[in-house]
Amino acid sequence: MVSREEPIALGPFHVDVAGTRLLRDGVKLNLRPRAFRALKVLVQNPGRLVPYKELIHAAWDGVNISNHTVNVTIAELKSVLKEYGAWITCRPKFGYCLEIPESEDLIRRGWHFLNQYTRAGFEHALTCFQRAAENDSADFRAFEAISRTYLMLAGFLMRAPRDIHGAFLQAHSRAVDLCGLTPELRLDRAIGLCIFEHKLVEAESELLAVHRERPASAQLCINLTQIYLAGERPEEARAVMQRAHADDSLAPQLAILGMVLRLFCREFDAAVEWGKNTMDLHPSPQVARAFYAEALDHAGRPAEALAQYRLATTISPDTHWLRADEGRCLARHGRSTEAWAILEDLQRIRETEYVDAFHVALLLDALGKREEAFQELERACNEGSYGMLFADLDAKADGFRSDPRFAHLRSRTAGVAAGS
């Protein structure tokens, strides 16, 4: 038996033993004290059959109650756990057991890699989740995690969306088959509609439907903000972010999106200030440093911008669009030799790995290669680059706007969205 008072992890849940709280993804769930005490004894004895008598002693202080009362309480607990309720199994007349799938260690390891937000981390995570799915083909969490990883690989511009869309759909469909369309899987489906298909109307509709079930979900607000920014609705994005920030001012993704919003609204000094605060709170995410660098560059502080770009690429050398943005900054400030060296390196890397074409286009344009830049923008459209979705608001793309070819390419991207 495990005896401890620190929080116990259980899938997406944290069982706060000392505080007698059950949280899912940081959100407190409503659970009666009796049911919580029953859960406590089960999570402290994973894999062991806990007899009725022991459950009664722990949750009811030994008061003489029927097994039926225990069954009703466990049913309530399983209802709160939703799709994870199946982990609690019953042996009639004997008791209950919390049976954590054998794939749990692989899935935990996978999430550890995923949270590094690097290409290598995502690839290692995918390997862990795929092994978990092979070990236990009935564990929906493995397939949910696989689909989530594909979303992040596309969303962080580390794989071409067109190349992994099918794999995302397959994994997501399998997860739904196993556990139903949970709010979490609906969120993933919505952001998948945005990232892979550019169907912003359908994505927003799906997110708003989830909002009625999970109004306090930080991830929902993050996804909805992304949809509004992609749809050129910055003020609606700002309103969603303000509500979300009031609920969770420390969420890293919200902090990063706050910087992006200010960049898209051309509030460069405010973006710098927001970025500085973000770096103080969340110094690790390389994406945050890249946006902070962009804010510094637009605010006329190129030396500081380049220092931040170099930190970002040091943290994540395999996130190739960061190098492209560093090269663009160098080219903008007269250091074309260094910028050309970065471009040549990216072209070499592209022979074996994906390099986001939208950011290569930005680098080429900064080097005065407008025709080659538009060839890259065409490639970005064909590959379904996530960066193209935001091109109408992205200040880095301002140099393209006077060219009618850019409007044509943007209409192609918007045409996909309008097809929703």
Coordinates of C-alpha atoms in Angstrom, one line a residue:
M1 CA 0.0 0.0 0.0
V2 CA 1.2 3.5 -0.9
S3 CA 1.1 5.8 2.0
R4 CA 1.6 9.5 1.2
E5 CA 0.0 12.9 1.4
E6 CA 1.4 14.5 -1.7
P7 CA -0.8 14.7 -4.8
I8 CA -1.1 11.4 -6.7
A9 CA -1.2 11.5 -10.5
L10 CA -3.9 9.4 -12.2
G11 CA -4.1 9.9 -16.0
P12 CA -5.1 13.6 -16.4
F13 CA -6.2 13.8 -12.8
H14 CA -4.4 14.9 -9.7
V15 CA -5.7 13.4 -6.4
D16 CA -4.8 16.1 -3.8
V17 CA -4.8 13.9 -0.7
A18 CA -4.0 16.6 1.8
G19 CA -6.5 19.1 0.3
T20 CA -9.1 16.4 -0.4
R21 CA -9.6 17.6 -4.0
L22 CA -9.8 15.9 -7.3
L23 CA -8.5 18.0 -10.2
R24 CA -8.6 17.3 -14.0
D25 CA -6.1 19.3 -16.0
G26 CA -6.0 21.8 -13.1
V27 CA -9.7 22.2 -12.8
K28 CA -11.4 21.1 -9.5
L29 CA -14.1 18.5 -9.9
N30 CA -17.2 18.2 -7.7
L31 CA -16.9 15.0 -5.6
R32 CA -18.6 14.2 -2.3
P33 CA -16.2 13.6 0.7
R34 CA -17.3 9.9 0.9
A35 CA -16.5 9.3 -2.8
F36 CA -13.2 11.1 -2.4
R37 CA -12.2 9.0 0.5
A38 CA -13.1 5.9 -1.5
L39 CA -11.0 7.1 -4.4
K40 CA -8.1 7.8 -2.0
V41 CA -7.9 4.2 -0.8
L42 CA -8.1 2.9 -4.3
V43 CA -5.3 5.2 -5.7
Q44 CA -3.2 4.3 -2.7
N45 CA -3.6 0.6 -3.5
P46 CA -3.3 0.4 -7.3
G47 CA -3.7 -3.1 -8.7
R48 CA -4.9 -4.6 -5.4
L49 CA -8.5 -5.7 -4.8
V50 CA -9.8 -3.6 -1.9
P51 CA -12.5 -5.5 0.0
Y52 CA -15.8 -3.9 0.8
K53 CA -14.9 -4.0 4.5
E54 CA -11.7 -2.0 3.9
L55 CA -13.6 0.6 1.8
I56 CA -16.2 1.0 4.5
H57 CA -13.6 1.4 7.2
A58 CA -11.8 4.1 5.1
A59 CA -14.7 6.1 3.7
W60 CA -17.4 5.6 6.3
D61 CA -15.2 5.3 9.4
G62 CA -16.4 1.7 9.9
V63 CA -20.1 2.6 10.2
N64 CA -22.2 -0.4 9.4
I65 CA -23.5 0.2 5.8
S66 CA -24.5 -2.1 3.0
N67 CA -22.4 -3.1 0.0
H68 CA -25.1 -1.5 -2.1
T69 CA -24.2 1.9 -0.6
V70 CA -20.6 1.4 -1.5
N71 CA -21.6 0.4 -5.0
V72 CA -23.7 3.6 -5.4
T73 CA -20.7 5.7 -4.2
I74 CA -18.3 4.0 -6.5
A75 CA -20.7 4.5 -9.4
E76 CA -20.7 8.3 -8.6
L77 CA -16.9 8.3 -8.5
K78 CA -16.7 6.5 -11.9
S79 CA -19.2 9.0 -13.4
V80 CA -16.9 11.9 -12.3
L81 CA -13.9 10.1 -13.8
K82 CA -15.8 9.7 -17.1
E83 CA -13.8 7.8 -19.6
Y84 CA -11.3 6.8 -17.0
G85 CA -14.0 5.3 -14.8
A86 CA -13.4 2.0 -16.5
W87 CA -10.1 1.8 -14.6
I88 CA -12.1 0.9 -11.5
T89 CA -13.3 -2.7 -11.7
C90 CA -15.7 -4.6 -9.4
R91 CA -15.6 -8.2 -8.2
P92 CA -19.1 -8.7 -6.9
K93 CA -19.3 -9.6 -3.2
F94 CA -15.6 -9.0 -2.8
G95 CA -14.7 -5.3 -3.6
Y96 CA -13.1 -3.0 -6.1
C97 CA -9.7 -2.6 -7.8
L98 CA -8.1 0.4 -9.5
E99 CA -6.4 -1.2 -12.6
I100 CA -4.1 1.2 -14.3
P101 CA -3.2 0.1 -17.8
E102 CA 0.3 -1.3 -18.5
S103 CA 0.8 1.5 -21.0
E104 CA 0.7 4.1 -18.2
D105 CA 4.5 4.4 -17.9
L106 CA 5.0 4.8 -21.7
I107 CA 2.2 7.4 -21.8
R108 CA 3.7 9.3 -18.9
R109 CA 7.1 9.2 -20.5
G110 CA 5.6 10.4 -23.8
W111 CA 4.0 13.4 -22.2
H112 CA 7.3 14.3 -20.5
F113 CA 8.9 14.4 -24.0
L114 CA 6.0 16.3 -25.5
N115 CA 6.2 19.1 -22.9
Q116 CA 9.7 19.9 -24.1
Y117 CA 8.2 21.5 -27.2
T118 CA 11.1 20.5 -29.4
R119 CA 11.1 18.5 -32.6
A120 CA 13.1 15.7 -30.9
G121 CA 10.8 15.8 -28.0
F122 CA 7.7 15.5 -30.2
E123 CA 9.3 12.6 -32.1
H124 CA 10.3 10.8 -28.9
A125 CA 6.8 11.3 -27.5
L126 CA 5.2 9.9 -30.7
T127 CA 7.4 6.8 -30.4
C128 CA 6.3 6.3 -26.7
F129 CA 2.6 6.7 -27.5
Q130 CA 2.8 4.4 -30.5
R131 CA 4.5 1.7 -28.4
A132 CA 1.7 2.2 -25.7
A133 CA -0.9 1.7 -28.4
E134 CA 0.8 -1.5 -29.6
N135 CA 1.0 -2.8 -26.0
D136 CA -2.6 -2.0 -25.2
S137 CA -4.8 -1.4 -28.3
A138 CA -7.8 -0.8 -26.1
D139 CA -6.2 2.2 -24.2
F140 CA -7.8 5.2 -25.8
R141 CA -5.2 7.5 -24.1
A142 CA -2.5 6.2 -26.4
F143 CA -4.4 7.1 -29.5
E144 CA -5.5 10.4 -28.1
A145 CA -1.9 11.3 -27.4
I146 CA -0.8 10.2 -30.8
S147 CA -3.4 12.5 -32.5
R148 CA -2.4 15.3 -30.1
T149 CA 1.3 14.9 -31.1
Y150 CA 0.5 15.2 -34.8
L151 CA -1.4 18.4 -34.0
M152 CA 1.6 19.8 -32.2
L153 CA 4.0 18.8 -34.9
A154 CA 1.9 20.6 -37.5
G155 CA 1.1 23.6 -35.2
F156 CA 4.7 24.1 -34.3
L157 CA 5.7 24.0 -37.9
M158 CA 7.8 20.8 -37.5
R159 CA 6.1 18.6 -40.1
A160 CA 4.1 19.4 -43.2
P161 CA 0.4 19.3 -42.3
R162 CA -0.5 17.6 -45.6
D163 CA 1.8 14.7 -44.7
I164 CA 0.4 13.9 -41.3
H165 CA -3.2 14.9 -41.6
G166 CA -4.2 11.3 -42.4
A167 CA -2.3 9.9 -39.4
F168 CA -4.0 12.5 -37.1
L169 CA -7.4 11.5 -38.4
Q170 CA -6.7 7.8 -38.0
A171 CA -5.5 8.1 -34.4
H172 CA -8.3 10.5 -33.4
S173 CA -10.9 8.2 -34.9
R174 CA -9.6 5.2 -33.0
A175 CA -9.6 7.2 -29.7
V176 CA -13.2 8.2 -30.3
D177 CA -14.2 4.6 -31.1
L178 CA -12.7 3.5 -27.7
C179 CA -14.1 6.2 -25.4
G180 CA -16.5 8.4 -27.3
L181 CA -16.2 12.0 -28.3
T182 CA -15.0 13.5 -25.0
P183 CA -14.5 17.3 -24.6
E184 CA -10.8 16.8 -24.9
L185 CA -11.2 14.9 -28.2
R186 CA -13.6 17.6 -29.5
L187 CA -11.0 20.2 -28.8
D188 CA -8.5 18.3 -30.8
R189 CA -10.9 17.8 -33.6
A190 CA -11.6 21.5 -33.7
I191 CA -8.0 22.6 -33.8
G192 CA -7.4 19.9 -36.4
L193 CA -10.0 21.5 -38.6
C194 CA -8.1 24.7 -38.3
I195 CA -4.5 23.4 -38.7
F196 CA -5.1 20.7 -41.3
E197 CA -8.1 21.9 -43.2
H198 CA -8.3 25.7 -42.5
K199 CA -12.0 25.3 -41.8
L200 CA -12.3 28.1 -39.3
V201 CA -16.1 28.3 -39.1
E202 CA -16.5 24.6 -38.3
A203 CA -13.6 24.8 -35.8
E204 CA -15.2 27.8 -34.0
S205 CA -18.6 26.0 -33.9
E206 CA -17.0 23.0 -32.3
L207 CA -15.1 25.0 -29.7
L208 CA -18.2 27.0 -28.7
A209 CA -20.0 23.7 -28.2
V210 CA -17.3 22.5 -25.9
H211 CA -17.4 25.8 -24.1
R212 CA -20.9 25.0 -22.9
E213 CA -19.6 21.9 -21.2
R214 CA -16.2 23.2 -20.0
P215 CA -16.5 27.0 -19.7
A216 CA -13.3 27.1 -17.5
S217 CA -11.0 25.3 -19.9
A218 CA -7.8 27.2 -20.5
Q219 CA -7.0 25.0 -23.5
L220 CA -10.4 25.9 -25.1
C221 CA -9.6 29.6 -24.7
I222 CA -6.2 29.1 -26.2
N223 CA -7.6 27.3 -29.2
L224 CA -10.4 29.8 -29.6
T225 CA -7.9 32.6 -29.6
Q226 CA -6.0 30.9 -32.4
I227 CA -9.1 30.5 -34.4
Y228 CA -10.0 34.2 -34.0
L229 CA -6.5 35.3 -35.0
A230 CA -6.5 33.1 -38.0
G231 CA -9.8 34.6 -39.0
E232 CA -8.5 38.2 -38.6
R233 CA -10.6 38.9 -35.5
P234 CA -8.0 40.2 -33.1
E235 CA -10.5 42.1 -30.8
E236 CA -12.5 38.9 -30.2
A237 CA -9.2 37.1 -29.6
R238 CA -8.3 39.8 -27.1
A239 CA -11.6 39.4 -25.2
V240 CA -11.2 35.7 -24.9
M241 CA -7.7 36.0 -23.7
Q242 CA -8.6 38.6 -21.1
R243 CA -11.2 36.2 -19.7
A244 CA -8.8 33.3 -19.7
H245 CA -6.0 35.3 -18.2
A246 CA -8.2 36.3 -15.3
D247 CA -8.8 32.6 -14.6
D248 CA -5.2 31.5 -15.1
S249 CA -2.6 34.2 -15.4
L250 CA 0.3 31.7 -15.3
A251 CA -0.6 29.5 -18.3
P252 CA 2.5 29.6 -20.6
Q253 CA 0.5 29.3 -23.9
L254 CA -1.7 32.2 -22.9
A255 CA 1.3 34.3 -22.1
I256 CA 2.8 33.5 -25.6
L257 CA -0.5 34.3 -27.3
G258 CA -0.7 37.6 -25.5
M259 CA 2.6 38.5 -27.2
V260 CA 1.4 37.3 -30.6
L261 CA -1.8 39.3 -30.3
R262 CA 0.1 42.5 -29.6
L263 CA 2.5 41.8 -32.5
F264 CA -0.5 41.2 -34.9
C265 CA -2.1 44.5 -33.7
R266 CA 1.3 46.3 -34.3
E267 CA 1.5 47.2 -30.6
F268 CA 5.2 46.6 -30.6
D269 CA 6.3 48.4 -27.4
A270 CA 3.4 46.6 -25.6
A271 CA 4.6 43.3 -27.1
V272 CA 8.1 43.9 -25.8
E273 CA 6.8 44.6 -22.3
W274 CA 4.5 41.5 -22.4
G275 CA 7.4 39.5 -23.8
K276 CA 9.7 40.5 -21.0
N277 CA 7.1 39.5 -18.4
T278 CA 6.6 36.2 -20.2
M279 CA 10.4 35.5 -20.2
D280 CA 10.5 36.2 -16.4
L281 CA 7.6 33.7 -15.9
H282 CA 8.4 31.1 -18.6
P283 CA 12.1 31.3 -19.6
S284 CA 12.2 27.8 -21.3
P285 CA 9.8 27.8 -24.2
Q286 CA 11.8 28.6 -27.3
V287 CA 8.7 29.8 -29.2
A288 CA 8.2 32.5 -26.6
R289 CA 11.7 33.7 -27.1
A290 CA 11.2 33.8 -30.9
F291 CA 8.2 36.1 -30.5
Y292 CA 10.0 38.2 -27.9
A293 CA 12.8 38.6 -30.4
E294 CA 10.4 39.6 -33.1
A295 CA 8.9 42.2 -30.8
L296 CA 12.3 43.6 -30.0
D297 CA 13.2 43.8 -33.7
H298 CA 10.0 45.7 -34.6
A299 CA 10.7 48.0 -31.6
G300 CA 14.0 49.0 -33.0
R301 CA 16.2 46.9 -30.7
P302 CA 17.9 44.4 -33.2
A303 CA 20.9 43.5 -31.0
E304 CA 18.6 42.3 -28.2
A305 CA 16.4 40.6 -30.8
L306 CA 19.3 38.6 -32.2
A307 CA 20.4 37.6 -28.7
Q308 CA 16.9 36.2 -28.1
Y309 CA 16.8 34.4 -31.4
R310 CA 20.2 32.7 -30.6
L311 CA 18.9 31.6 -27.2
A312 CA 15.8 30.1 -28.9
T313 CA 17.8 28.2 -31.4
T314 CA 20.2 27.0 -28.7
I315 CA 17.3 25.6 -26.7
S316 CA 15.7 24.0 -29.8
P317 CA 18.3 23.7 -32.7
D318 CA 15.9 21.3 -34.6
T319 CA 13.1 23.9 -34.8
H320 CA 14.1 25.2 -38.2
W321 CA 11.8 28.1 -38.6
L322 CA 13.5 29.7 -35.7
R323 CA 16.7 29.8 -37.7
A324 CA 14.9 31.3 -40.6
D325 CA 13.5 34.1 -38.4
E326 CA 17.0 34.7 -37.1
G327 CA 18.3 34.9 -40.6
R328 CA 15.5 37.3 -41.5
C329 CA 16.5 39.6 -38.6
L330 CA 20.2 39.5 -39.7
A331 CA 19.3 40.4 -43.3
R332 CA 17.0 43.3 -42.2
H333 CA 20.0 44.8 -40.4
G334 CA 22.6 44.5 -43.0
R335 CA 24.2 41.2 -42.0
S336 CA 23.4 39.5 -45.3
T337 CA 26.5 37.2 -45.3
E338 CA 25.3 35.5 -42.0
A339 CA 21.7 35.4 -43.3
W340 CA 22.8 33.7 -46.5
A341 CA 24.7 31.1 -44.5
I342 CA 21.6 30.3 -42.5
L343 CA 19.5 30.0 -45.7
E344 CA 22.1 27.6 -47.2
D345 CA 22.0 25.5 -44.1
L346 CA 18.3 25.4 -44.2
Q347 CA 18.3 24.3 -47.8
R348 CA 20.7 21.5 -46.9
I349 CA 18.5 20.4 -44.0
R350 CA 15.5 20.4 -46.2
E351 CA 16.9 17.5 -48.2
T352 CA 16.1 15.2 -45.4
E353 CA 13.8 17.1 -43.0
Y354 CA 10.8 19.4 -43.2
V355 CA 11.5 23.2 -43.2
D356 CA 8.5 25.5 -43.1
A357 CA 8.3 27.3 -46.4
F358 CA 6.5 30.3 -45.1
H359 CA 9.4 31.3 -42.9
V360 CA 11.9 30.5 -45.7
A361 CA 9.9 32.9 -47.9
L362 CA 10.2 35.7 -45.2
L363 CA 14.0 35.1 -45.1
L364 CA 14.3 35.2 -48.9
D365 CA 12.3 38.4 -49.2
A366 CA 14.5 40.1 -46.5
L367 CA 17.5 39.1 -48.7
G368 CA 15.9 40.8 -51.7
K369 CA 14.9 37.6 -53.5
R370 CA 11.2 38.4 -54.1
E371 CA 10.7 35.9 -56.9
E372 CA 12.2 33.0 -54.9
A373 CA 10.2 34.2 -51.9
F374 CA 6.9 33.8 -53.8
Q375 CA 8.0 30.3 -54.9
E376 CA 8.3 29.5 -51.3
L377 CA 4.9 31.0 -50.5
E378 CA 3.4 28.8 -53.2
R379 CA 5.1 25.8 -51.6
A380 CA 3.8 26.8 -48.2
C381 CA 0.2 26.8 -49.6
N382 CA 0.7 23.4 -51.2
E383 CA 2.1 22.0 -47.9
G384 CA -0.7 23.5 -45.8
S385 CA 1.7 25.6 -43.7
Y386 CA 0.0 26.7 -40.5
G387 CA 1.9 30.0 -40.8
M388 CA 0.0 30.9 -43.9
L389 CA -3.3 31.0 -41.9
F390 CA -2.0 34.1 -40.0
A391 CA -0.3 35.9 -42.9
D392 CA -2.9 38.7 -43.1
L393 CA -2.2 39.8 -39.6
D394 CA 1.5 38.8 -39.3
A395 CA 3.6 41.9 -39.3
K396 CA 6.5 39.9 -40.8
A397 CA 4.5 39.5 -44.0
D398 CA 3.9 43.2 -44.5
G399 CA 6.5 43.4 -47.3
F400 CA 4.4 41.1 -49.4
R401 CA 1.1 43.0 -49.2
S402 CA 1.7 45.4 -52.1
D403 CA 2.3 42.4 -54.5
P404 CA -1.0 41.1 -56.0
R405 CA 0.4 37.6 -56.0
F406 CA 0.2 37.6 -52.2
A407 CA -3.5 38.4 -52.2
H408 CA -4.0 35.6 -54.7
L409 CA -2.2 33.1 -52.4
R410 CA -4.1 34.3 -49.4
S411 CA -7.4 33.9 -51.2
R412 CA -6.4 30.3 -51.9
T413 CA -5.9 29.7 -48.1
A414 CA -9.0 31.6 -47.2
G415 CA -10.9 29.6 -49.9
V416 CA -10.2 26.5 -48.0
A417 CA -11.5 28.1 -44.8
A418 CA -14.6 29.4 -46.6
G419 CA -15.2 25.8 -47.8
S420 CA -16.2 25.0 -44.2

